[in-house]
Amino acid sequence: QNFGIGSAFVPFWPGPQYFPTLQAISVAGVVLGIGFAVLEFLQLRGRARAAIGGGVLLSALCFLVSAWHAAGYRAGAAVLSVLALATVVLLVRRVFTGDASIRLFTLGLAATMVGGGVQAFSVIGSGVAVNRLAAFAFPIGSLLQAAFWLAALIISLRAEHRELHELEGRQAAIMWAMPDLVLVIDRQGICLDYKQPNATRFFVAGSELLGKNVSAVLPGETAMIVRHGIEQALQRDDLQSVFVDLPIEGSMHHYEARIAPHGTDKVVVVVRDITLQKHNEEKIRRLAYFDTLTGLPNRQSFLERLDRELLRARRTRHGMALLFLDLDGFKRINDTLGHSAGDCLLQTVADRLQETLRAGAFVARPALDESGLHFARLGGDEFTVVLPDIDTAATACMVAQRIQALLERPVLIGEQEIAVTSSIGIALFPDDGDDAATLLKHADTAMYYAKEQGRNNWQLYEQTLTTRTTARLAIEGDIRKALERDEFCLFFQPQVRASDGTVVGVEALIRWRHPQQGLVLPARFIAVAEESGLIVPIGEWVLNAACRQLQEWQRAGIAVPRVAVNVSARQLGAADFLDRVAAIIVATGVAADRLELELTESILMDPEAKRITGLFQLRAMGVHFSIDDFGTGYSSLSYIKRFPIGTLKIDQSFIHGLPQDADDAGITTAIISMARSLGLDVIAEGVETSEQLAFLQRVQCPKLQGYLFSRPLPADEMAVVLRRGRIALPLKNVAE
């Protein structure tokens, strides 16, 4: 641009005193023409040439015609006028063809003509005779301008060729990087061209499609889908997408074909294999709606299905039943044999339920769909069953019985055979609820009532169960408050020697001083504490309080041979149980050999090594262990040998029938004899009559406990008994 502008001053240099010669004017005209040509060419390259090139050319022609006419070249002006008309025709053709070479020609010619026109005006303005310049300046200027335009055209063409080559290279790289099959297909369905990556397998090779109609290569239905997509893309002049499924080597593959119009009679089809994407979507769907362990529908899927069944039941005015199933003792199996065994058991239960459902043995409407949503696993060992078209409770109860019978069949896990039972709660639509949440809640309530009734049974929901559940929740809340407000207290019941009534120990028994209900016995709240897990903090409180009371008696000079404290399975299962017991012993300063922990028989079924090790560590510290309510659970000599047990406490259920009940008498005698042979001590609980005392003395039961000797006493009253050291027996020792 600087060159073009500066060249305008060349004819007038070096100043007004200088009159230009013919040669100077000619050279100045040529230089000025070239400068303006360069100026115009550079300006046009920086703009949208296709949009402004035509206007520039027409303006340049008009300018040049006027200049030549003014210079006296009327014949030349006429020729240029004809050239202007031809240029208009070329411009019209350019609009319809979009030929790049014509655009370049137009711009280059315009630049040359502008230069020639300026040359003519510069000559006219110089005052030099035109006829003298015509023979010299114009031909040279025109040749130089033509040479410059030709060089510029060559440079531009080479630059555009290089850009076009780079663009084609980039497009080719992008196309080959895409894992897609690209086809060019005409309106009749003939494949005109293709691009197929080598690493991707498609339903057909692109070479097999080339020159053929898609209808002849693709299966009938698939070909119809593709042809319809092609027609829609051409008619609407818009992108279309179709999806097809084709079997390849025995497995179903899924494809997406995106069809884009290309002109008025061709389309570009991009085919992508979306099989992996479909599989991943199915996995995500199964994770969202199905349980990964059992393959059964999960809670979300179950609730959606339950809502649909409820809508159908309302529409058809039929009944429906919801069964809530929970495995009995699953936690014990899971803790005893490990989580892998528990998982195996859950899978077996799910398989049995599904097999039976497919057989149509349980439902009144056997024509079920294949979604398998009638059974579901809500979590843990809880399962639900939806029974559509159930109009009577008797039918639902029959189904529950059959399910329980099915699950009672032994399950072989590894080398161990396990028998599992279940508790089932039943809620009916519409009697027990008309929405999913209410039905599920009531079925769950009935299931818990079934467990309370001894497990391995089913129960129908009743309104009274909701009242019981509400009461249970209220008790749980009160227990939490009682722990915070220190409302619990200890009573103590003495244990005596059967031969002379000497006090050989006391058992700590918890009581609850309820602010509204007064003194509450453990039977009212221990079961709720066990279910809620509150038994752990309660048990720790009892142990701490018993040790503190033992220390107070010792400081007061009262001899206490031993204090027995009950320990629950949950409490013993805590990872820090050993540390907590040891910390309480140290904090209270009691002698460890004055403490006895009473365990339940269910604990003996747990072979967990760390639990056994913890008990032996406590025994090494001096702590004694006894088995409470012996004979009512999983009594086994092999389990007794594995634990550091020193005392067996015969359950009071065997004592109540003495001496009249022969079975109770035989069991009691056998336990005493077995304990003696194993070197274990024995305490008979629940002794209430002189006849029971006489029998126990006769079979040489060493220690006794019960209301016959003393009711549970508060600490201050128990201190009086301990100071005395002996309780008078109501009957003379008949064993002597």
mmCIF file of C-alpha atoms in Angstrom, residues 46-300:
data_model
loop_
_atom_site.group_PDB
_atom_site.id
_atom_site.type_symbol
_atom_site.label_atom_id
_atom_site.label_comp_id
_atom_site.label_asym_id
_atom_site.label_seq_id
_atom_site.Cartn_x
_atom_site.Cartn_y
_atom_site.Cartn_z
ATOM 1 C CA GLY A 46 -7.908 -9.186 2.544
ATOM 2 C CA ARG A 47 -11.637 -9.117 1.817
ATOM 3 C CA ALA A 48 -14.325 -11.472 0.658
ATOM 4 C CA ARG A 49 -13.206 -11.570 -2.975
ATOM 5 C CA ALA A 50 -16.207 -13.449 -4.224
ATOM 6 C CA ALA A 51 -18.522 -10.728 -2.887
ATOM 7 C CA ILE A 52 -16.696 -7.565 -4.055
ATOM 8 C CA GLY A 53 -14.708 -8.706 -7.101
ATOM 9 C CA GLY A 54 -17.521 -8.085 -9.594
ATOM 10 C CA GLY A 55 -18.194 -4.564 -8.376
ATOM 11 C CA VAL A 56 -14.513 -3.648 -8.516
ATOM 12 C CA LEU A 57 -14.148 -4.959 -12.063
ATOM 13 C CA LEU A 58 -17.121 -2.998 -13.407
ATOM 14 C CA SER A 59 -15.911 0.191 -11.724
ATOM 15 C CA ALA A 60 -12.421 -0.331 -13.147
ATOM 16 C CA LEU A 61 -13.755 -0.844 -16.679
ATOM 17 C CA CYS A 62 -15.874 2.299 -16.543
ATOM 18 C CA PHE A 63 -12.922 4.238 -15.187
ATOM 19 C CA LEU A 64 -10.603 2.980 -17.942
ATOM 20 C CA VAL A 65 -13.134 3.609 -20.728
ATOM 21 C CA SER A 66 -13.561 7.210 -19.581
ATOM 22 C CA ALA A 67 -9.814 7.712 -19.322
ATOM 23 C CA TRP A 68 -9.064 6.376 -22.777
ATOM 24 C CA HIS A 69 -11.901 8.381 -24.265
ATOM 25 C CA ALA A 70 -10.527 11.535 -22.693
ATOM 26 C CA ALA A 71 -7.065 10.727 -23.989
ATOM 27 C CA GLY A 72 -8.402 10.567 -27.547
ATOM 28 C CA TYR A 73 -8.469 6.792 -27.897
ATOM 29 C CA ARG A 74 -12.103 6.518 -28.864
ATOM 30 C CA ALA A 75 -11.582 3.236 -30.692
ATOM 31 C CA GLY A 76 -9.896 1.788 -27.603
ATOM 32 C CA ALA A 77 -12.719 3.028 -25.444
ATOM 33 C CA ALA A 78 -15.202 1.245 -27.700
ATOM 34 C CA VAL A 79 -13.229 -1.989 -27.408
ATOM 35 C CA LEU A 80 -13.169 -1.643 -23.638
ATOM 36 C CA SER A 81 -16.937 -1.093 -23.622
ATOM 37 C CA VAL A 82 -17.380 -4.414 -25.416
ATOM 38 C CA LEU A 83 -15.012 -5.964 -22.891
ATOM 39 C CA ALA A 84 -17.147 -4.550 -20.034
ATOM 40 C CA LEU A 85 -20.234 -6.227 -21.504
ATOM 41 C CA ALA A 86 -18.399 -9.548 -21.751
ATOM 42 C CA THR A 87 -17.262 -9.142 -18.182
ATOM 43 C CA VAL A 88 -20.852 -8.754 -17.033
ATOM 44 C CA VAL A 89 -21.653 -12.069 -18.748
ATOM 45 C CA LEU A 90 -18.716 -13.715 -16.966
ATOM 46 C CA LEU A 91 -19.871 -12.335 -13.641
ATOM 47 C CA VAL A 92 -23.337 -13.787 -14.135
ATOM 48 C CA ARG A 93 -21.824 -17.159 -14.968
ATOM 49 C CA ARG A 94 -19.586 -16.932 -11.872
ATOM 50 C CA VAL A 95 -22.601 -16.444 -9.656
ATOM 51 C CA PHE A 96 -24.143 -19.680 -10.896
ATOM 52 C CA THR A 97 -20.992 -21.814 -11.127
ATOM 53 C CA GLY A 98 -18.827 -20.515 -8.301
ATOM 54 C CA ASP A 99 -15.672 -21.038 -10.403
ATOM 55 C CA ALA A 100 -12.624 -19.925 -8.393
ATOM 56 C CA SER A 101 -10.506 -19.297 -11.486
ATOM 57 C CA ILE A 102 -13.028 -16.742 -12.781
ATOM 58 C CA ARG A 103 -12.900 -14.910 -9.466
ATOM 59 C CA LEU A 104 -9.105 -14.672 -9.745
ATOM 60 C CA PHE A 105 -9.309 -13.485 -13.340
ATOM 61 C CA THR A 106 -11.872 -10.829 -12.445
ATOM 62 C CA LEU A 107 -9.811 -9.404 -9.625
ATOM 63 C CA GLY A 108 -6.570 -9.421 -11.587
ATOM 64 C CA LEU A 109 -8.130 -7.744 -14.602
ATOM 65 C CA ALA A 110 -9.702 -5.084 -12.413
ATOM 66 C CA ALA A 111 -6.350 -4.247 -10.867
ATOM 67 C CA THR A 112 -4.736 -3.904 -14.304
ATOM 68 C CA MET A 113 -7.480 -1.685 -15.636
ATOM 69 C CA VAL A 114 -7.330 0.610 -12.639
ATOM 70 C CA GLY A 115 -3.620 1.026 -13.267
ATOM 71 C CA GLY A 116 -4.189 1.771 -16.965
ATOM 72 C CA GLY A 117 -6.886 4.315 -16.196
ATOM 73 C CA VAL A 118 -4.731 6.164 -13.720
ATOM 74 C CA GLN A 119 -1.962 6.163 -16.312
ATOM 75 C CA ALA A 120 -4.213 7.830 -18.858
ATOM 76 C CA PHE A 121 -5.355 10.513 -16.424
ATOM 77 C CA SER A 122 -1.796 11.214 -15.379
ATOM 78 C CA VAL A 123 -0.839 11.776 -18.997
ATOM 79 C CA ILE A 124 -3.808 14.048 -19.620
ATOM 80 C CA GLY A 125 -3.017 16.078 -16.559
ATOM 81 C CA SER A 126 0.621 16.502 -17.556
ATOM 82 C CA GLY A 127 -0.217 18.605 -20.626
ATOM 83 C CA VAL A 128 1.932 16.484 -22.881
ATOM 84 C CA ALA A 129 0.604 15.665 -26.324
ATOM 85 C CA VAL A 130 -1.261 12.425 -26.223
ATOM 86 C CA ASN A 131 -0.179 11.238 -29.624
ATOM 87 C CA ARG A 132 3.460 11.330 -28.528
ATOM 88 C CA LEU A 133 2.818 9.284 -25.423
ATOM 89 C CA ALA A 134 0.563 6.749 -27.086
ATOM 90 C CA ALA A 135 3.376 5.074 -28.894
ATOM 91 C CA PHE A 136 5.513 4.699 -25.812
ATOM 92 C CA ALA A 137 3.900 4.947 -22.407
ATOM 93 C CA PHE A 138 0.683 2.994 -22.823
ATOM 94 C CA PRO A 139 2.132 -0.183 -24.390
ATOM 95 C CA ILE A 140 4.933 -0.388 -21.823
ATOM 96 C CA GLY A 141 2.589 0.318 -18.921
ATOM 97 C CA SER A 142 0.103 -2.263 -20.140
ATOM 98 C CA LEU A 143 2.745 -4.939 -20.595
ATOM 99 C CA LEU A 144 4.229 -4.322 -17.162
ATOM 100 C CA GLN A 145 0.803 -4.329 -15.558
ATOM 101 C CA ALA A 146 -0.104 -7.549 -17.359
ATOM 102 C CA ALA A 147 3.161 -9.132 -16.227
ATOM 103 C CA PHE A 148 2.525 -8.063 -12.657
ATOM 104 C CA TRP A 149 -1.040 -9.389 -12.742
ATOM 105 C CA LEU A 150 0.125 -12.702 -14.182
ATOM 106 C CA ALA A 151 2.755 -13.082 -11.445
ATOM 107 C CA ALA A 152 0.212 -12.206 -8.782
ATOM 108 C CA LEU A 153 -2.237 -14.684 -10.277
ATOM 109 C CA ILE A 154 0.364 -17.460 -10.241
ATOM 110 C CA ILE A 155 1.304 -16.687 -6.615
ATOM 111 C CA SER A 156 -2.349 -16.662 -5.583
ATOM 112 C CA LEU A 157 -3.105 -19.900 -7.410
ATOM 113 C CA ARG A 158 -0.132 -21.621 -5.791
ATOM 114 C CA ALA A 159 -1.165 -20.386 -2.339
ATOM 115 C CA GLU A 160 -4.723 -21.554 -2.852
ATOM 116 C CA HIS A 161 -3.506 -24.868 -4.216
ATOM 117 C CA ARG A 162 -1.347 -25.340 -1.118
ATOM 118 C CA GLU A 163 -4.264 -24.426 1.176
ATOM 119 C CA LEU A 164 -6.537 -26.770 -0.731
ATOM 120 C CA HIS A 165 -4.000 -29.579 -0.455
ATOM 121 C CA GLU A 166 -3.629 -29.032 3.296
ATOM 122 C CA LEU A 167 -7.396 -28.928 3.714
ATOM 123 C CA GLU A 168 -7.797 -32.170 1.796
ATOM 124 C CA GLY A 169 -5.074 -33.736 3.948
ATOM 125 C CA ARG A 170 -6.763 -32.667 7.159
ATOM 126 C CA GLN A 171 -10.114 -33.923 5.955
ATOM 127 C CA ALA A 172 -8.601 -37.242 4.936
ATOM 128 C CA ALA A 173 -6.884 -37.630 8.326
ATOM 129 C CA ILE A 174 -10.124 -36.826 10.143
ATOM 130 C CA MET A 175 -12.060 -39.269 8.011
ATOM 131 C CA TRP A 176 -9.579 -42.106 8.588
ATOM 132 C CA ALA A 177 -9.448 -41.361 12.294
ATOM 133 C CA MET A 178 -13.218 -41.837 12.536
ATOM 134 C CA PRO A 179 -14.283 -45.431 13.288
ATOM 135 C CA ASP A 180 -17.243 -45.038 10.949
ATOM 136 C CA LEU A 181 -18.269 -46.375 7.579
ATOM 137 C CA VAL A 182 -18.967 -43.439 5.234
ATOM 138 C CA LEU A 183 -21.046 -43.998 2.092
ATOM 139 C CA VAL A 184 -22.147 -41.713 -0.735
ATOM 140 C CA ILE A 185 -25.493 -42.948 -2.058
ATOM 141 C CA ASP A 186 -27.724 -41.506 -4.766
ATOM 142 C CA ARG A 187 -31.499 -41.159 -4.709
ATOM 143 C CA GLN A 188 -31.954 -44.632 -6.244
ATOM 144 C CA GLY A 189 -29.931 -46.215 -3.428
ATOM 145 C CA ILE A 190 -26.777 -46.883 -5.464
ATOM 146 C CA CYS A 191 -23.506 -46.612 -3.516
ATOM 147 C CA LEU A 192 -21.237 -44.197 -5.396
ATOM 148 C CA ASP A 193 -18.283 -44.000 -3.006
ATOM 149 C CA TYR A 194 -17.229 -45.218 0.441
ATOM 150 C CA LYS A 195 -14.649 -44.881 3.163
ATOM 151 C CA GLN A 196 -14.175 -47.709 5.656
ATOM 152 C CA PRO A 197 -11.572 -47.917 8.476
ATOM 153 C CA ASN A 198 -9.605 -51.138 8.473
ATOM 154 C CA ALA A 199 -9.806 -51.696 12.240
ATOM 155 C CA THR A 200 -13.599 -51.610 12.489
ATOM 156 C CA ARG A 201 -15.908 -54.485 11.580
ATOM 157 C CA PHE A 202 -19.238 -53.614 9.978
ATOM 158 C CA PHE A 203 -22.186 -55.604 8.731
ATOM 159 C CA VAL A 204 -20.844 -55.325 5.183
ATOM 160 C CA ALA A 205 -17.617 -54.165 3.538
ATOM 161 C CA GLY A 206 -17.751 -50.870 1.693
ATOM 162 C CA SER A 207 -16.282 -52.509 -1.400
ATOM 163 C CA GLU A 208 -19.239 -54.898 -1.516
ATOM 164 C CA LEU A 209 -21.639 -51.948 -1.583
ATOM 165 C CA LEU A 210 -19.804 -49.914 -4.229
ATOM 166 C CA GLY A 211 -21.905 -49.664 -7.375
ATOM 167 C CA LYS A 212 -24.732 -51.711 -5.874
ATOM 168 C CA ASN A 213 -28.134 -50.872 -4.518
ATOM 169 C CA VAL A 214 -28.421 -51.065 -0.720
ATOM 170 C CA SER A 215 -31.624 -53.073 -1.138
ATOM 171 C CA ALA A 216 -29.642 -55.847 -2.793
ATOM 172 C CA VAL A 217 -27.031 -56.067 -0.023
ATOM 173 C CA LEU A 218 -28.917 -55.364 3.217
ATOM 174 C CA PRO A 219 -31.706 -57.522 4.680
ATOM 175 C CA GLY A 220 -35.204 -56.528 3.628
ATOM 176 C CA GLU A 221 -36.377 -54.683 6.741
ATOM 177 C CA THR A 222 -33.006 -52.999 7.266
ATOM 178 C CA ALA A 223 -32.898 -51.896 3.605
ATOM 179 C CA MET A 224 -36.382 -50.390 3.927
ATOM 180 C CA ILE A 225 -35.316 -48.405 6.999
ATOM 181 C CA VAL A 226 -32.218 -47.047 5.226
ATOM 182 C CA ARG A 227 -34.109 -46.195 2.000
ATOM 183 C CA HIS A 228 -36.767 -44.370 4.010
ATOM 184 C CA GLY A 229 -34.052 -42.368 5.778
ATOM 185 C CA ILE A 230 -32.488 -41.412 2.421
ATOM 186 C CA GLU A 231 -35.829 -40.230 1.038
ATOM 187 C CA GLN A 232 -36.560 -38.199 4.165
ATOM 188 C CA ALA A 233 -33.127 -36.533 4.077
ATOM 189 C CA LEU A 234 -33.543 -35.507 0.413
ATOM 190 C CA GLN A 235 -37.148 -34.361 0.789
ATOM 191 C CA ARG A 236 -36.583 -32.335 3.950
ATOM 192 C CA ASP A 237 -33.010 -31.299 3.095
ATOM 193 C CA ASP A 238 -32.103 -32.131 6.683
ATOM 194 C CA LEU A 239 -30.053 -34.611 8.687
ATOM 195 C CA GLN A 240 -31.798 -37.920 9.457
ATOM 196 C CA SER A 241 -30.812 -40.717 11.867
ATOM 197 C CA VAL A 242 -31.912 -44.349 11.683
ATOM 198 C CA PHE A 243 -31.046 -47.311 13.911
ATOM 199 C CA VAL A 244 -30.724 -50.898 12.718
ATOM 200 C CA ASP A 245 -29.882 -54.212 14.396
ATOM 201 C CA LEU A 246 -28.044 -56.911 12.455
ATOM 202 C CA PRO A 247 -26.723 -60.348 13.487
ATOM 203 C CA ILE A 248 -22.995 -60.814 12.935
ATOM 204 C CA GLU A 249 -21.227 -64.097 13.713
ATOM 205 C CA GLY A 250 -23.964 -65.243 16.041
ATOM 206 C CA SER A 251 -24.347 -62.034 18.061
ATOM 207 C CA MET A 252 -26.583 -59.018 17.558
ATOM 208 C CA HIS A 253 -24.866 -55.762 16.608
ATOM 209 C CA HIS A 254 -26.455 -52.323 16.757
ATOM 210 C CA TYR A 255 -25.761 -49.512 14.267
ATOM 211 C CA GLU A 256 -26.656 -45.851 13.916
ATOM 212 C CA ALA A 257 -26.796 -44.379 10.388
ATOM 213 C CA ARG A 258 -26.712 -40.569 10.091
ATOM 214 C CA ILE A 259 -27.912 -39.473 6.645
ATOM 215 C CA ALA A 260 -27.038 -35.969 5.386
ATOM 216 C CA PRO A 261 -28.211 -34.571 1.999
ATOM 217 C CA HIS A 262 -25.446 -33.861 -0.530
ATOM 218 C CA GLY A 263 -26.847 -31.796 -3.350
ATOM 219 C CA THR A 264 -30.295 -32.623 -4.677
ATOM 220 C CA ASP A 265 -29.854 -36.278 -5.582
ATOM 221 C CA LYS A 266 -27.173 -37.720 -3.270
ATOM 222 C CA VAL A 267 -26.680 -38.308 0.440
ATOM 223 C CA VAL A 268 -23.703 -38.989 2.681
ATOM 224 C CA VAL A 269 -24.385 -41.838 5.118
ATOM 225 C CA VAL A 270 -22.181 -42.189 8.224
ATOM 226 C CA VAL A 271 -22.629 -45.630 9.825
ATOM 227 C CA ARG A 272 -21.399 -46.129 13.408
ATOM 228 C CA ASP A 273 -21.279 -49.375 15.386
ATOM 229 C CA ILE A 274 -23.011 -48.577 18.714
ATOM 230 C CA THR A 275 -23.072 -52.150 20.046
ATOM 231 C CA LEU A 276 -20.702 -51.397 22.927
ATOM 232 C CA GLN A 277 -22.652 -48.242 23.757
ATOM 233 C CA LYS A 278 -25.890 -50.244 23.847
ATOM 234 C CA HIS A 279 -24.311 -52.867 26.088
ATOM 235 C CA ASN A 280 -23.032 -50.175 28.456
ATOM 236 C CA GLU A 281 -26.464 -48.552 28.543
ATOM 237 C CA GLU A 282 -27.975 -51.919 29.425
ATOM 238 C CA LYS A 283 -25.421 -52.392 32.202
ATOM 239 C CA ILE A 284 -26.246 -48.963 33.606
ATOM 240 C CA ARG A 285 -29.948 -49.768 33.420
ATOM 241 C CA ARG A 286 -29.420 -53.039 35.264
ATOM 242 C CA LEU A 287 -27.338 -51.307 37.908
ATOM 243 C CA ALA A 288 -30.144 -48.795 38.368
ATOM 244 C CA TYR A 289 -32.968 -51.331 38.505
ATOM 245 C CA PHE A 290 -31.484 -54.712 39.429
ATOM 246 C CA ASP A 291 -29.564 -56.080 42.383
ATOM 247 C CA THR A 292 -26.009 -56.953 41.337
ATOM 248 C CA LEU A 293 -25.714 -59.928 43.711
ATOM 249 C CA THR A 294 -28.944 -61.817 43.038
ATOM 250 C CA GLY A 295 -30.088 -60.416 39.692
ATOM 251 C CA LEU A 296 -33.482 -59.629 41.209
ATOM 252 C CA PRO A 297 -35.103 -56.222 40.786
ATOM 253 C CA ASN A 298 -33.938 -53.757 43.426
ATOM 254 C CA ARG A 299 -35.978 -51.400 45.599
ATOM 255 C CA GLN A 300 -36.364 -48.737 42.892
#
